[in-house]
Each structure stands twice: as structure tokens, then as C-alpha cells.
Short mmCIF file of C-alpha atoms in Angstrom, two decimals:
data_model
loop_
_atom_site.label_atom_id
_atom_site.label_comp_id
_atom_site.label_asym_id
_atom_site.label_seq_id
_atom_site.Cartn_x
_atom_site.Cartn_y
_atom_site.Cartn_z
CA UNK A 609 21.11 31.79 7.64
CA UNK A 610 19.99 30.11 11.12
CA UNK A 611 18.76 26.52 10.95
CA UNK A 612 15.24 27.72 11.72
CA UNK A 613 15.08 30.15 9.07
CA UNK A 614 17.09 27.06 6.59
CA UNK A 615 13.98 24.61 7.60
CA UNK A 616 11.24 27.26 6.65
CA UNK A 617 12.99 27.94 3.63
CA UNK A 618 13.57 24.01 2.28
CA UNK A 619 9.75 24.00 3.55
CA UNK A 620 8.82 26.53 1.35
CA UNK A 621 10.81 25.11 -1.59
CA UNK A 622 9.21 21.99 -1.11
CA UNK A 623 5.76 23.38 -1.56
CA UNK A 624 6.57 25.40 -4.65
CA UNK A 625 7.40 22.09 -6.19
CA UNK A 626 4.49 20.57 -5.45
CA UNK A 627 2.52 23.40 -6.67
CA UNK A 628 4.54 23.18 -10.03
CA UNK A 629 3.79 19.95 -10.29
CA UNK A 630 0.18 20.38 -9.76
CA UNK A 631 0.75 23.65 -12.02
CA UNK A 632 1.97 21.28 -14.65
CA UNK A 633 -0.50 18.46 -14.73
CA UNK A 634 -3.17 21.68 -15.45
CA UNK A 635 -1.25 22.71 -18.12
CA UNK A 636 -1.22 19.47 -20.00
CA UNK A 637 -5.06 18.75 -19.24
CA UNK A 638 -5.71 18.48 -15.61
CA UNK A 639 -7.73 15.24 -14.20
CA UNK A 640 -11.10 15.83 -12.95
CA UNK A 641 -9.28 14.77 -8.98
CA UNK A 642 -5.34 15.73 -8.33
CA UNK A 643 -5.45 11.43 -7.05
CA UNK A 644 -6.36 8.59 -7.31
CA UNK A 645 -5.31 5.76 -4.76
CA UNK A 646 -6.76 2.09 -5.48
CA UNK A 647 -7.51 -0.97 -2.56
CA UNK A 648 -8.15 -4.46 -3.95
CA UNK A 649 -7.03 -7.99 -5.19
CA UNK A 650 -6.39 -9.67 -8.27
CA UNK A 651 -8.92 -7.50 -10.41
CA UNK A 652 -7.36 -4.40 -9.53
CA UNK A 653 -3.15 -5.76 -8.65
CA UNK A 654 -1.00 -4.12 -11.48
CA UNK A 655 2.31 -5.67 -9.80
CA UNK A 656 2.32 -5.44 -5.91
CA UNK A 657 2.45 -9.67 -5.57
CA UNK A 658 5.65 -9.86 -8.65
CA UNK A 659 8.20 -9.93 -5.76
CA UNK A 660 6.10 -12.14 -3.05
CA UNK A 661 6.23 -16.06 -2.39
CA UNK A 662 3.28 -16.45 -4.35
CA UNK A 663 1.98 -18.23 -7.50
CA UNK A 664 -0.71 -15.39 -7.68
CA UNK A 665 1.82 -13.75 -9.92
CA UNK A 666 0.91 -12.50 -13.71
CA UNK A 667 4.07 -10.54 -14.40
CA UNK A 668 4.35 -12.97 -17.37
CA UNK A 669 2.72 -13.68 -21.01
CA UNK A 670 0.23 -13.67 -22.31
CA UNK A 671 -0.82 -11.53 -19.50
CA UNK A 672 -0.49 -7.75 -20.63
CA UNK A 673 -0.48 -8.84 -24.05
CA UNK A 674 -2.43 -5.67 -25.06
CA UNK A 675 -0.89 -3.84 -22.72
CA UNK A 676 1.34 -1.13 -24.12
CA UNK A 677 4.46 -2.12 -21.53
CA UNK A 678 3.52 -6.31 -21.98
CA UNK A 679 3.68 -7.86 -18.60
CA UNK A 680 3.24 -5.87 -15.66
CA UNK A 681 1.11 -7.62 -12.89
CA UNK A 682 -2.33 -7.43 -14.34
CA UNK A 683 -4.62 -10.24 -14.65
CA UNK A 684 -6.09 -10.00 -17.99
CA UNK A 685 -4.96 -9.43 -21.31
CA UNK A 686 -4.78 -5.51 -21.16
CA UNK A 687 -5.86 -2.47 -18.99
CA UNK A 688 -7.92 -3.03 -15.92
CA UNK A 689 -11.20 -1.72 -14.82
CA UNK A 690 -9.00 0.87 -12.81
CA UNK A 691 -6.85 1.22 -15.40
CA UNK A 692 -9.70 2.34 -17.28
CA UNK A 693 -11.52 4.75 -14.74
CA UNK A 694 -8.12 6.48 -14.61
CA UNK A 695 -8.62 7.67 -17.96
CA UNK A 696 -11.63 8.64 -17.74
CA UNK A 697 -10.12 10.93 -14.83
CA UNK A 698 -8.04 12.22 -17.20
CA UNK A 699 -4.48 10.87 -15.80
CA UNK A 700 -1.97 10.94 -18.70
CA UNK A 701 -0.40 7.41 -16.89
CA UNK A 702 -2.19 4.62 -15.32
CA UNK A 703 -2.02 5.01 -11.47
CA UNK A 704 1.50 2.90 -10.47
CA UNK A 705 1.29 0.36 -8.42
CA UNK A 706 3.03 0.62 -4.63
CA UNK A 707 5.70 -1.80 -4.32
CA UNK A 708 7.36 -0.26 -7.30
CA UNK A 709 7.11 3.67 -6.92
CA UNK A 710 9.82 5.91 -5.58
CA UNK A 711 9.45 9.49 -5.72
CA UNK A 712 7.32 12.57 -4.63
CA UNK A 713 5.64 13.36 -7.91
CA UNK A 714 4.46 9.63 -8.34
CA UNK A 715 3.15 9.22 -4.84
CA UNK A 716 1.04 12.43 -4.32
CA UNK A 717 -1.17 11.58 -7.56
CA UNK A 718 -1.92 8.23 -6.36
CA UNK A 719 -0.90 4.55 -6.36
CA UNK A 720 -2.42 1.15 -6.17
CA UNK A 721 -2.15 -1.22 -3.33
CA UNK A 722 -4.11 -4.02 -4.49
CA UNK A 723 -2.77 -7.17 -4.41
CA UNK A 724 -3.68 -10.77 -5.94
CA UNK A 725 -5.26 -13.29 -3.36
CA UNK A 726 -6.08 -10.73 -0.81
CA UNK A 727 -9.22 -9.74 1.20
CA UNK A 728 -11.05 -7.82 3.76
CA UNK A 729 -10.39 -11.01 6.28
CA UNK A 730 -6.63 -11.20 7.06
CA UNK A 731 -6.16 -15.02 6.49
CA UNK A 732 -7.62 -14.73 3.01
CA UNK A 733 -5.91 -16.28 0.36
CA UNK A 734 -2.82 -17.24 2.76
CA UNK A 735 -2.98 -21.31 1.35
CA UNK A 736 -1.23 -19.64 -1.96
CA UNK A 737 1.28 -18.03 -0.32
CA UNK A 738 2.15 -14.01 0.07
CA UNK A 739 -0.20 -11.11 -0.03
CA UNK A 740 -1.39 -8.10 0.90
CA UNK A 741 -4.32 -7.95 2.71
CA UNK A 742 -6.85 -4.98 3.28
CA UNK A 743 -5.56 -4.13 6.86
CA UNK A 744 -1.87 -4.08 5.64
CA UNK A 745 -3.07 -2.18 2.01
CA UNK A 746 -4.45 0.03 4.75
CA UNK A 747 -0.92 0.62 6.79
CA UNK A 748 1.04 1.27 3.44
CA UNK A 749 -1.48 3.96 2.68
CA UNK A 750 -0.88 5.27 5.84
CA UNK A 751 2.64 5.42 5.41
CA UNK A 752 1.97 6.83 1.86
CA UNK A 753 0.07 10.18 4.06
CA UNK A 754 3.20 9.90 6.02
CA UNK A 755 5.49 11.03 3.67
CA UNK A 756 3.67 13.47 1.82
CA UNK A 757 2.85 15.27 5.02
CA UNK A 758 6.75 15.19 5.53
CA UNK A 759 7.42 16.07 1.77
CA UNK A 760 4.91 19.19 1.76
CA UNK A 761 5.86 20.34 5.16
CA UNK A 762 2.11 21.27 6.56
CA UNK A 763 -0.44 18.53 7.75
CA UNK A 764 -2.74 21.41 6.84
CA UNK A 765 -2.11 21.15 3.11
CA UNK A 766 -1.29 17.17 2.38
CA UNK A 767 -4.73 16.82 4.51
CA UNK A 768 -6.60 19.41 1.75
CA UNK A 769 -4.93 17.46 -0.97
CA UNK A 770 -5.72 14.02 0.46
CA UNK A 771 -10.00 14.98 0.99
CA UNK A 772 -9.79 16.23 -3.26
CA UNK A 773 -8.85 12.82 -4.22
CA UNK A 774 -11.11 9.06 -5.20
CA UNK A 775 -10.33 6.15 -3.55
CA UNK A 776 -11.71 3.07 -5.19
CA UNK A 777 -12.06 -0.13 -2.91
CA UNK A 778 -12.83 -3.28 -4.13
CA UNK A 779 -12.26 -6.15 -2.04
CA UNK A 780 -14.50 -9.73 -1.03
CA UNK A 781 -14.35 -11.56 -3.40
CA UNK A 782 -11.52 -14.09 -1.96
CA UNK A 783 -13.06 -13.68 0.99
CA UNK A 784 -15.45 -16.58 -0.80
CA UNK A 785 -13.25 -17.95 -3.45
CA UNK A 786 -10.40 -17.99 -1.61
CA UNK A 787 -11.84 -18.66 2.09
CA UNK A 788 -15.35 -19.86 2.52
CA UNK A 789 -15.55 -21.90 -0.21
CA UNK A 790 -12.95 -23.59 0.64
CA UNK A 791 -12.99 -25.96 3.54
CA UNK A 792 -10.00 -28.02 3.22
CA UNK A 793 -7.82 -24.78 4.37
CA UNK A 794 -10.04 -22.20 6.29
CA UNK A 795 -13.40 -22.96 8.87
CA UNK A 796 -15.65 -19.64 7.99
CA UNK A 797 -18.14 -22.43 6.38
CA UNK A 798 -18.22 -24.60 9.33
CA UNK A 799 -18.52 -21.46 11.64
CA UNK A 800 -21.26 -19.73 9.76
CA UNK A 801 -23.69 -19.17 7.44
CA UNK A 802 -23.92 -17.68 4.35
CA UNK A 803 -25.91 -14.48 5.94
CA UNK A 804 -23.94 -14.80 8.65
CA UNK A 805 -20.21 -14.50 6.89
CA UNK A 806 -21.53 -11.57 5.02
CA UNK A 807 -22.14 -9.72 8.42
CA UNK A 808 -19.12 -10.87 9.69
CA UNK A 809 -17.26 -9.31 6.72
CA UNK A 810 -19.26 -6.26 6.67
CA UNK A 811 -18.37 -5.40 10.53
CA UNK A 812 -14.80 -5.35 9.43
CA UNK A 813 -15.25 -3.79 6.18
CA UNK A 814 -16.70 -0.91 7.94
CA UNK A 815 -14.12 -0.65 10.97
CA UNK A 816 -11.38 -0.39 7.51
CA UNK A 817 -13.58 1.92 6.07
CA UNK A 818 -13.62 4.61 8.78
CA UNK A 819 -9.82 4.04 9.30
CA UNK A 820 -9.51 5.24 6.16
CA UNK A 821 -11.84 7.65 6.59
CA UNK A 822 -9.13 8.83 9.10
CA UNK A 823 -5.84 8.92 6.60
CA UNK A 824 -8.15 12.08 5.05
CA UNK A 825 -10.52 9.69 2.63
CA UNK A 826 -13.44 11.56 1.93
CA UNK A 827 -14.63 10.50 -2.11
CA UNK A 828 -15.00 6.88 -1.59
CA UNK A 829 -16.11 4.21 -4.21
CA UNK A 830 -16.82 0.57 -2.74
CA UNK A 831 -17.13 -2.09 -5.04
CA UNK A 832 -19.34 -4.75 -4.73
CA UNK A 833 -18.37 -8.66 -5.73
CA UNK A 834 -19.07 -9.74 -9.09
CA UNK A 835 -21.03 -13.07 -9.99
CA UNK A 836 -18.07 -15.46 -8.59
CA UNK A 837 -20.50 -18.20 -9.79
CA UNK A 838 -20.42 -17.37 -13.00
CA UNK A 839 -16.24 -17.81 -13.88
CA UNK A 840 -15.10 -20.47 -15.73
CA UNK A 841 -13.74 -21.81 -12.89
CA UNK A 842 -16.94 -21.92 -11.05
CA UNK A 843 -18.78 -22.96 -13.88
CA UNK A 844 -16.80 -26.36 -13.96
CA UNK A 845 -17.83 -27.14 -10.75
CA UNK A 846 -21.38 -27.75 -12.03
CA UNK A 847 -22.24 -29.48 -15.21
CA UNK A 848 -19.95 -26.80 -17.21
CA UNK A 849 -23.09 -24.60 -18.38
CA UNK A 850 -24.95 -23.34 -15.79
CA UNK A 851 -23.50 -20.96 -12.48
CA UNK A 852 -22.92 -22.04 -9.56
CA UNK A 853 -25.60 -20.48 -7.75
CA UNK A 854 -24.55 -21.39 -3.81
CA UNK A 855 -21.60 -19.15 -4.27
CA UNK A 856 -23.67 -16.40 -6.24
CA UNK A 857 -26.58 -16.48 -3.21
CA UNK A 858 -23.36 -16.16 -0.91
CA UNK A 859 -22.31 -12.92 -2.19
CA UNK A 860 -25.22 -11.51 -2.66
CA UNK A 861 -25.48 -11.15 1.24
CA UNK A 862 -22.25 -9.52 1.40
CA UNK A 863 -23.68 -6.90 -1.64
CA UNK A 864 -26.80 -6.04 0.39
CA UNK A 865 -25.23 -5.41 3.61
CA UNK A 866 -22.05 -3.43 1.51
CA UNK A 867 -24.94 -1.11 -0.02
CA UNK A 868 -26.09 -0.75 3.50
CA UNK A 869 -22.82 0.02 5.02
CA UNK A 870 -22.69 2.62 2.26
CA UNK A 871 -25.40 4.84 3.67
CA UNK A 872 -24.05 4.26 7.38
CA UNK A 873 -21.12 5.78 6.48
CA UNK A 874 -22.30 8.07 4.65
CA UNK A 875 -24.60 9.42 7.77
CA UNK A 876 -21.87 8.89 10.38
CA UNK A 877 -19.35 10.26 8.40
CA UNK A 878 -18.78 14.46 8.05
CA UNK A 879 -17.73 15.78 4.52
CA UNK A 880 -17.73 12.58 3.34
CA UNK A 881 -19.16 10.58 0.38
CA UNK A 882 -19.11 6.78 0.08
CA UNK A 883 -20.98 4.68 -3.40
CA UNK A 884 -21.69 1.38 -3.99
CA UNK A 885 -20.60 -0.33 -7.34
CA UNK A 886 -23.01 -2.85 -7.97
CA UNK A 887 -20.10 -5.67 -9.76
CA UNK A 888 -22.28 -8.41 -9.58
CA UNK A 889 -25.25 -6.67 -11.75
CA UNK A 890 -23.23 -4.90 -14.10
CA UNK A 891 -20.74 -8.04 -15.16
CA UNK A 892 -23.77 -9.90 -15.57
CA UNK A 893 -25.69 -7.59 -17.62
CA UNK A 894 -26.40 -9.71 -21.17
CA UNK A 895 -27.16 -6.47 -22.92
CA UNK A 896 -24.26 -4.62 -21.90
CA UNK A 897 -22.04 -7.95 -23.19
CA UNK A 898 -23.74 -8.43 -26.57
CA UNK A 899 -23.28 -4.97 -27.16
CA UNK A 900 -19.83 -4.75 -26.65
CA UNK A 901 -19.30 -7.64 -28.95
CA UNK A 902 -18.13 -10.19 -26.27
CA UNK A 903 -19.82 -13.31 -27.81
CA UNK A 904 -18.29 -16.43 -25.06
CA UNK A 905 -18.82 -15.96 -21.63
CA UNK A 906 -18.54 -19.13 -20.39
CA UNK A 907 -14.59 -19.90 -21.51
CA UNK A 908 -11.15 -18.65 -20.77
CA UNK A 909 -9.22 -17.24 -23.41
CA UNK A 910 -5.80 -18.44 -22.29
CA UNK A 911 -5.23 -22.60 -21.55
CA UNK A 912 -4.81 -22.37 -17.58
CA UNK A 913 -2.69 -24.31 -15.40
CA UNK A 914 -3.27 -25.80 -11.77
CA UNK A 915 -4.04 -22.54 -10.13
CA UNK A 916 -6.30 -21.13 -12.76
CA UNK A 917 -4.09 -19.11 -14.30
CA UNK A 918 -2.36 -18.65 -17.42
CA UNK A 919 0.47 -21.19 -18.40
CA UNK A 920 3.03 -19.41 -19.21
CA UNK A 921 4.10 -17.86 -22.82
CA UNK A 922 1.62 -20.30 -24.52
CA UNK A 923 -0.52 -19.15 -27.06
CA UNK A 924 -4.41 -17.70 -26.51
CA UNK A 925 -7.39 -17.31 -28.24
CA UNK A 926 -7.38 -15.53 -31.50
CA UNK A 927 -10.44 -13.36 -30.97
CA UNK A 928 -9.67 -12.04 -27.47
CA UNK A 929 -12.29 -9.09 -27.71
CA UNK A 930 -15.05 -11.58 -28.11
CA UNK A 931 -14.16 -13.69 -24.33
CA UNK A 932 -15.75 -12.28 -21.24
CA UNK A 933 -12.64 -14.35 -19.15
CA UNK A 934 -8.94 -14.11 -19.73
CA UNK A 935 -7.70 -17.22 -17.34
CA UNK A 936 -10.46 -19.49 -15.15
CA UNK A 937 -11.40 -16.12 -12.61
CA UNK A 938 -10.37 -12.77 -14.72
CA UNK A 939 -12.10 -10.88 -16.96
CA UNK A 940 -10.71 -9.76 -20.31
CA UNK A 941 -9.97 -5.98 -20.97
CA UNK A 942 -13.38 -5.82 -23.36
CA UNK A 943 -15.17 -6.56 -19.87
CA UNK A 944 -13.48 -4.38 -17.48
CA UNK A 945 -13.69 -1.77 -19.58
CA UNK A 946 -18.18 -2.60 -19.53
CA UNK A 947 -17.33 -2.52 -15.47
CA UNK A 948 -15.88 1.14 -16.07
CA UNK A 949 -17.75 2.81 -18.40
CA UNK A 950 -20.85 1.34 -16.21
CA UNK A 951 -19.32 2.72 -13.03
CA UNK A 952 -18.23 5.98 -14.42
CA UNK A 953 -21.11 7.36 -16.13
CA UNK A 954 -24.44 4.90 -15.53
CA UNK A 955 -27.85 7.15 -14.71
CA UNK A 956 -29.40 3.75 -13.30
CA UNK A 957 -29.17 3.59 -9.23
CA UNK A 958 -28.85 0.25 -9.49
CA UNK A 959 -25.51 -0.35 -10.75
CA UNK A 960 -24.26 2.81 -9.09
CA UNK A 961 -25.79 3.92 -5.49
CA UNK A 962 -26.49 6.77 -4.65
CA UNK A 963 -24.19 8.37 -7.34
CA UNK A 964 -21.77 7.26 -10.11
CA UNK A 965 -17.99 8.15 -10.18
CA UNK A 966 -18.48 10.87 -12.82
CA UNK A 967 -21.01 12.56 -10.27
CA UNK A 968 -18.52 11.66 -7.07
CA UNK A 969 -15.67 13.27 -8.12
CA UNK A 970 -17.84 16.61 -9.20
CA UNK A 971 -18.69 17.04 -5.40
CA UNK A 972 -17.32 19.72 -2.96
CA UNK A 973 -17.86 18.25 0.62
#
């Protein structure tokens, strides 16, 4: 056999795998999208910041405490808003996260690059220590397309596989908790205004947005930023019972111009669909937390060291499906999964624009 006719047959090989696979995942109950690949910080990092020179580390108890595998990453108590969308996808697994996957089969059904302390500006977050910003979340991904181009042998298919798949980004947040509002490391305060930040954001946001338009992103969900003045954290910046509402007036700039920025892309943009998640009405809802049980939403469920976060394998709150926070800044798994179930399946434009992820998913573009 010549080595032309030995390439075109390890080619062909390689495909038939990957159609097995595929083949596979049908038989045991295929999910409504062959991938799922996640952008984002803290709220979304299931274990891409255990290896980096960070404190913004949770690979410990009592994080994952009602997690099936314990202590992986996650910042709460259990499974993660993405975590949760996942299954309602209908992936067997939750979506791995990046720093720790090795193989084909793993790769081409999605992984997570979000990352604790991390935003859409590049110095985000970078007074405690390591992460992994948008832009280099961004490069990994790109790498990511790399291989399975290489792996399935024809840009033409890995780019058909790619366009089937969600992408959920949620990023912004530390661009304010971790950045503006706070002066003693980083001048975006000093340099701007509150309206003004937000655009500044937005014009990157949008410039990361259409570069991953170009890695073959075309089912796009962009998440808005939650009440940040509503954490426990925040709260104890006031008189310990009220918001801080300079910090929730700040983001709300940044949610107006993201819902913006989704219809911009979404008319500059060919066979493509971009929503907006709006995080900051749907954690706040009241009704949605009564109902769900989750009775203190002012406290964290786990005593907190310097940083905010957990202390280490000390004890928590006994009725952890009652708090709305796990540490001083992340929710518990009873509120991400209100987040998912709201930005899966809600009928009301207002917490998803101009579609939900049920609806999203069900296009052909």
C-alpha cells in the first residue's frame, strides 16, 4: 500500500470512529446537540484553576460536597448551573473541564474552559494570582478545533460538527468584583464611568464574540451578570441587610448594552444565533427562591476565610438546600439549578432574549 493510499485509509478509519461514537451516544439516548463547550469564571470553573498559582482554588471540602465525585473545582456545594443545563441536553456526564481531558471522544462532545477569577478584560482578577482569561479561554478553544480537524481528517466535517453544537458564555462579573471595584489594584474606576466601563467591556466582548464566531460558533448563549450587590460579600459592605446598589447600577449597564450586542450579532452574523441570559433578573427573582424552598439569601452556608471562600474541611450549614450562597460570592446548587431551569425552558423574554436554550438548540441555521 503507497503512503498516499495509507493516509486516506487511517483518514477514513478515523472518521468511522467518530461516527461510532456519535452512533453510540444515539443509541444510549442522544443529547438534543452532539456539544457542548462552556466560557466563564468561577460560576461555571469545574477544575481549570486546581493546578494554577492561585487561591481561587475549590478542589477541596466542603466544596463538591453533593457532588457525586466530592471535590472537583466547583464553587458551590454540588452541580453548577452548567452542570445542570448539560442534563437537560441530555449528556450522560457533565461536560469535563479542559486542563484535565485527554482524548478524542472527550474533546469532540465538549469541554469547559472557564476558569475562577477571570474576565472579558485581560488583567481581571490578576491581584489573586493565575487564570484564564476570556482571550486565552478563546486560544485553547481554538486549539481544541485544531485537533479535531486533525483527528477527523476533513475541515469540511469538524466545521459541520462544530456549527450543531451550544456554546454558553458567561463572563463580567470580575470584570466589577474583581477590577472596578477595586481601586487599590486596577484604575478602570478612576478612568471611567460606570456607563462608560460597560461600553468599554462590551467593545471587547463583541470583538471575542465574532472570533468565536470564527472557530465555527454558531448556537450561542451569553450570560448576563447576576446581582453582584446582592452576595454576602457585598452585602457586608453596607449595613449587612440591604444590597449594595452602586455595584448593582454598575452592571446593569454592562446587561443593557450585552442584550444589545446580542441583536448586533445576531444581524451581522450569517447562520448564526446569539441569546441573552438575563442572570441578574432571574437570581433575583423572590418567587422563583421561595418556591424552590431557599429560605436565607442573605448568608453563606460555609464559614469563609480571607478570600471569601470556604475554609477548608470545616463544617457547613445543616440545611444547605435552604441558602441561596455557598461561600461570600457563590451560589448553592438549589440556586443554580433556578438559573438553569430559568434559562432552559422560561416563555418570559425577559429572562431569556429573544429565545431560551430549549428553543436555541431546536434551530437549523
Amino acid at each position: 500500500m503507497s503512503t498516499n493510499e495509507t493516509a486516506k485509509w487511517m483518514s477514513m478509519m478515523i472518521n468511522v470512529v467518530f461516527v461510532i461514537t456519535v452512533s453510540q451516544s444515539c443509541v444510549r439516548g442522544e443529547p438534543k446537540v452532539p456539544c457542548f463547550f462552556i466560557f466563564g469564571d468561577s460560576l461555571a470553573d469545574n477544575g481549570n484553576n486546581n493546578h494554577l498559582r492561585t487561591p481561587a482554588r475549590a478542589n477541596y471540602e466542603p466544596y463538591g460536597i453533593d457532588f457525586p465525585q466530592g471535590p472537583t473545582g466547583r464553587f458551590t456545594n454540588g452541580r453548577t448551573t452548567v452542570d445542570f443545563i448539560a442534563e437537560f441536553l441530555g449528556f450522560e456526564d457533565p461536560i469535563p473541564c479542559y486542563a484535565n481531558t485527554k482524548g478524542f471522544k472527550n474533546m469532540v462532545r465538549g469541554l469547559n474552559y472557564a476558569s475562577a477569577s477571570a474576565g472579558v478584560r485581560d488583567e481581571t482578577g490578576s491581584h489573586m494570582g493565575e487564570n484564564v482569561n476570556l482571550n486565552k479561554q478563546l486560544l485553547n478553544h481554538k486549539s481544541t478545533v485544531k485537533r479535531i480537524t486533525s483527528i477527523m481528517g476533513l475541515k469540511r466535517l469538524s466545521r459541520q460538527h462544530l456549527q450543531k453544537c451550544l456554546y454558553s458564555v458567561g463572563l463580567g462579573s470580575n470584570d466589577y468584583l474583581m477590577n472596578y471595584f477595586q481601586p487599590k489594584f486596577y484604575p478602570t474606576s478612576k478612568r471611567y464611568t460606570p456607563e462608560q466601563y460597560a461600553s468599554v467591556l462590551i467593545k471587547q466582548y463583541s470583538k471575542q464574540m465574532k472570533t468565536l464566531y470564527k472557530y465555527g460558533a454558531r448556537k450561542v448563549v451569553l450570560n448576563g451578570v447576576g446581582q453582584v450587590g446582592c452576595t454576602p460579600s457585598s452585602i457586608s459592605t453596607t449595613n449587612g441587610s440591604t444590597c449594595a446598589e452602586n455595584m448593582n447600577n454598575a452592571v446593569q449597564f454592562f446587561n443593557q448594552k450585552l442584550k444589545s450586542l446580542v441583536d448586533q450579532l445576531n444581524t451581522e452574523l450569517t447562520h448564526a444565533k446569539f441569546i441573552y441570559v438575563d442572570m441578574f433578573g432571574i437570581s433575583g427573582s423572590p418567587s422563583e427562591v421561595t418556591a424552590a424552598g431557599i429560605k436565607v439569601t442573605k448568608a453563606n452556608c460555609c464559614p469563609v476565610d480571607d478570600f471569601g471562600q470556604c475554609v477548608r474541611s470545616k463544617g457547613t450549614c445543616q440545611n444547605r438546600s435552604e441558602y441561596a450562597f455557598w461561600d461570600l460570592f457563590h451560589p448553592t446548587e438549589a440556586s443554580n439549578l433556578i438559573i438553569a431551569r430559568k434559562s432552559y425552558n422560561s416563555s418570559n423574554l425577559s429572562d431569556t432574549y429573544p429565545a431560551n436554550i430549549h428553543h436555541l438548540v431546536q434551530l437549523r441555521l
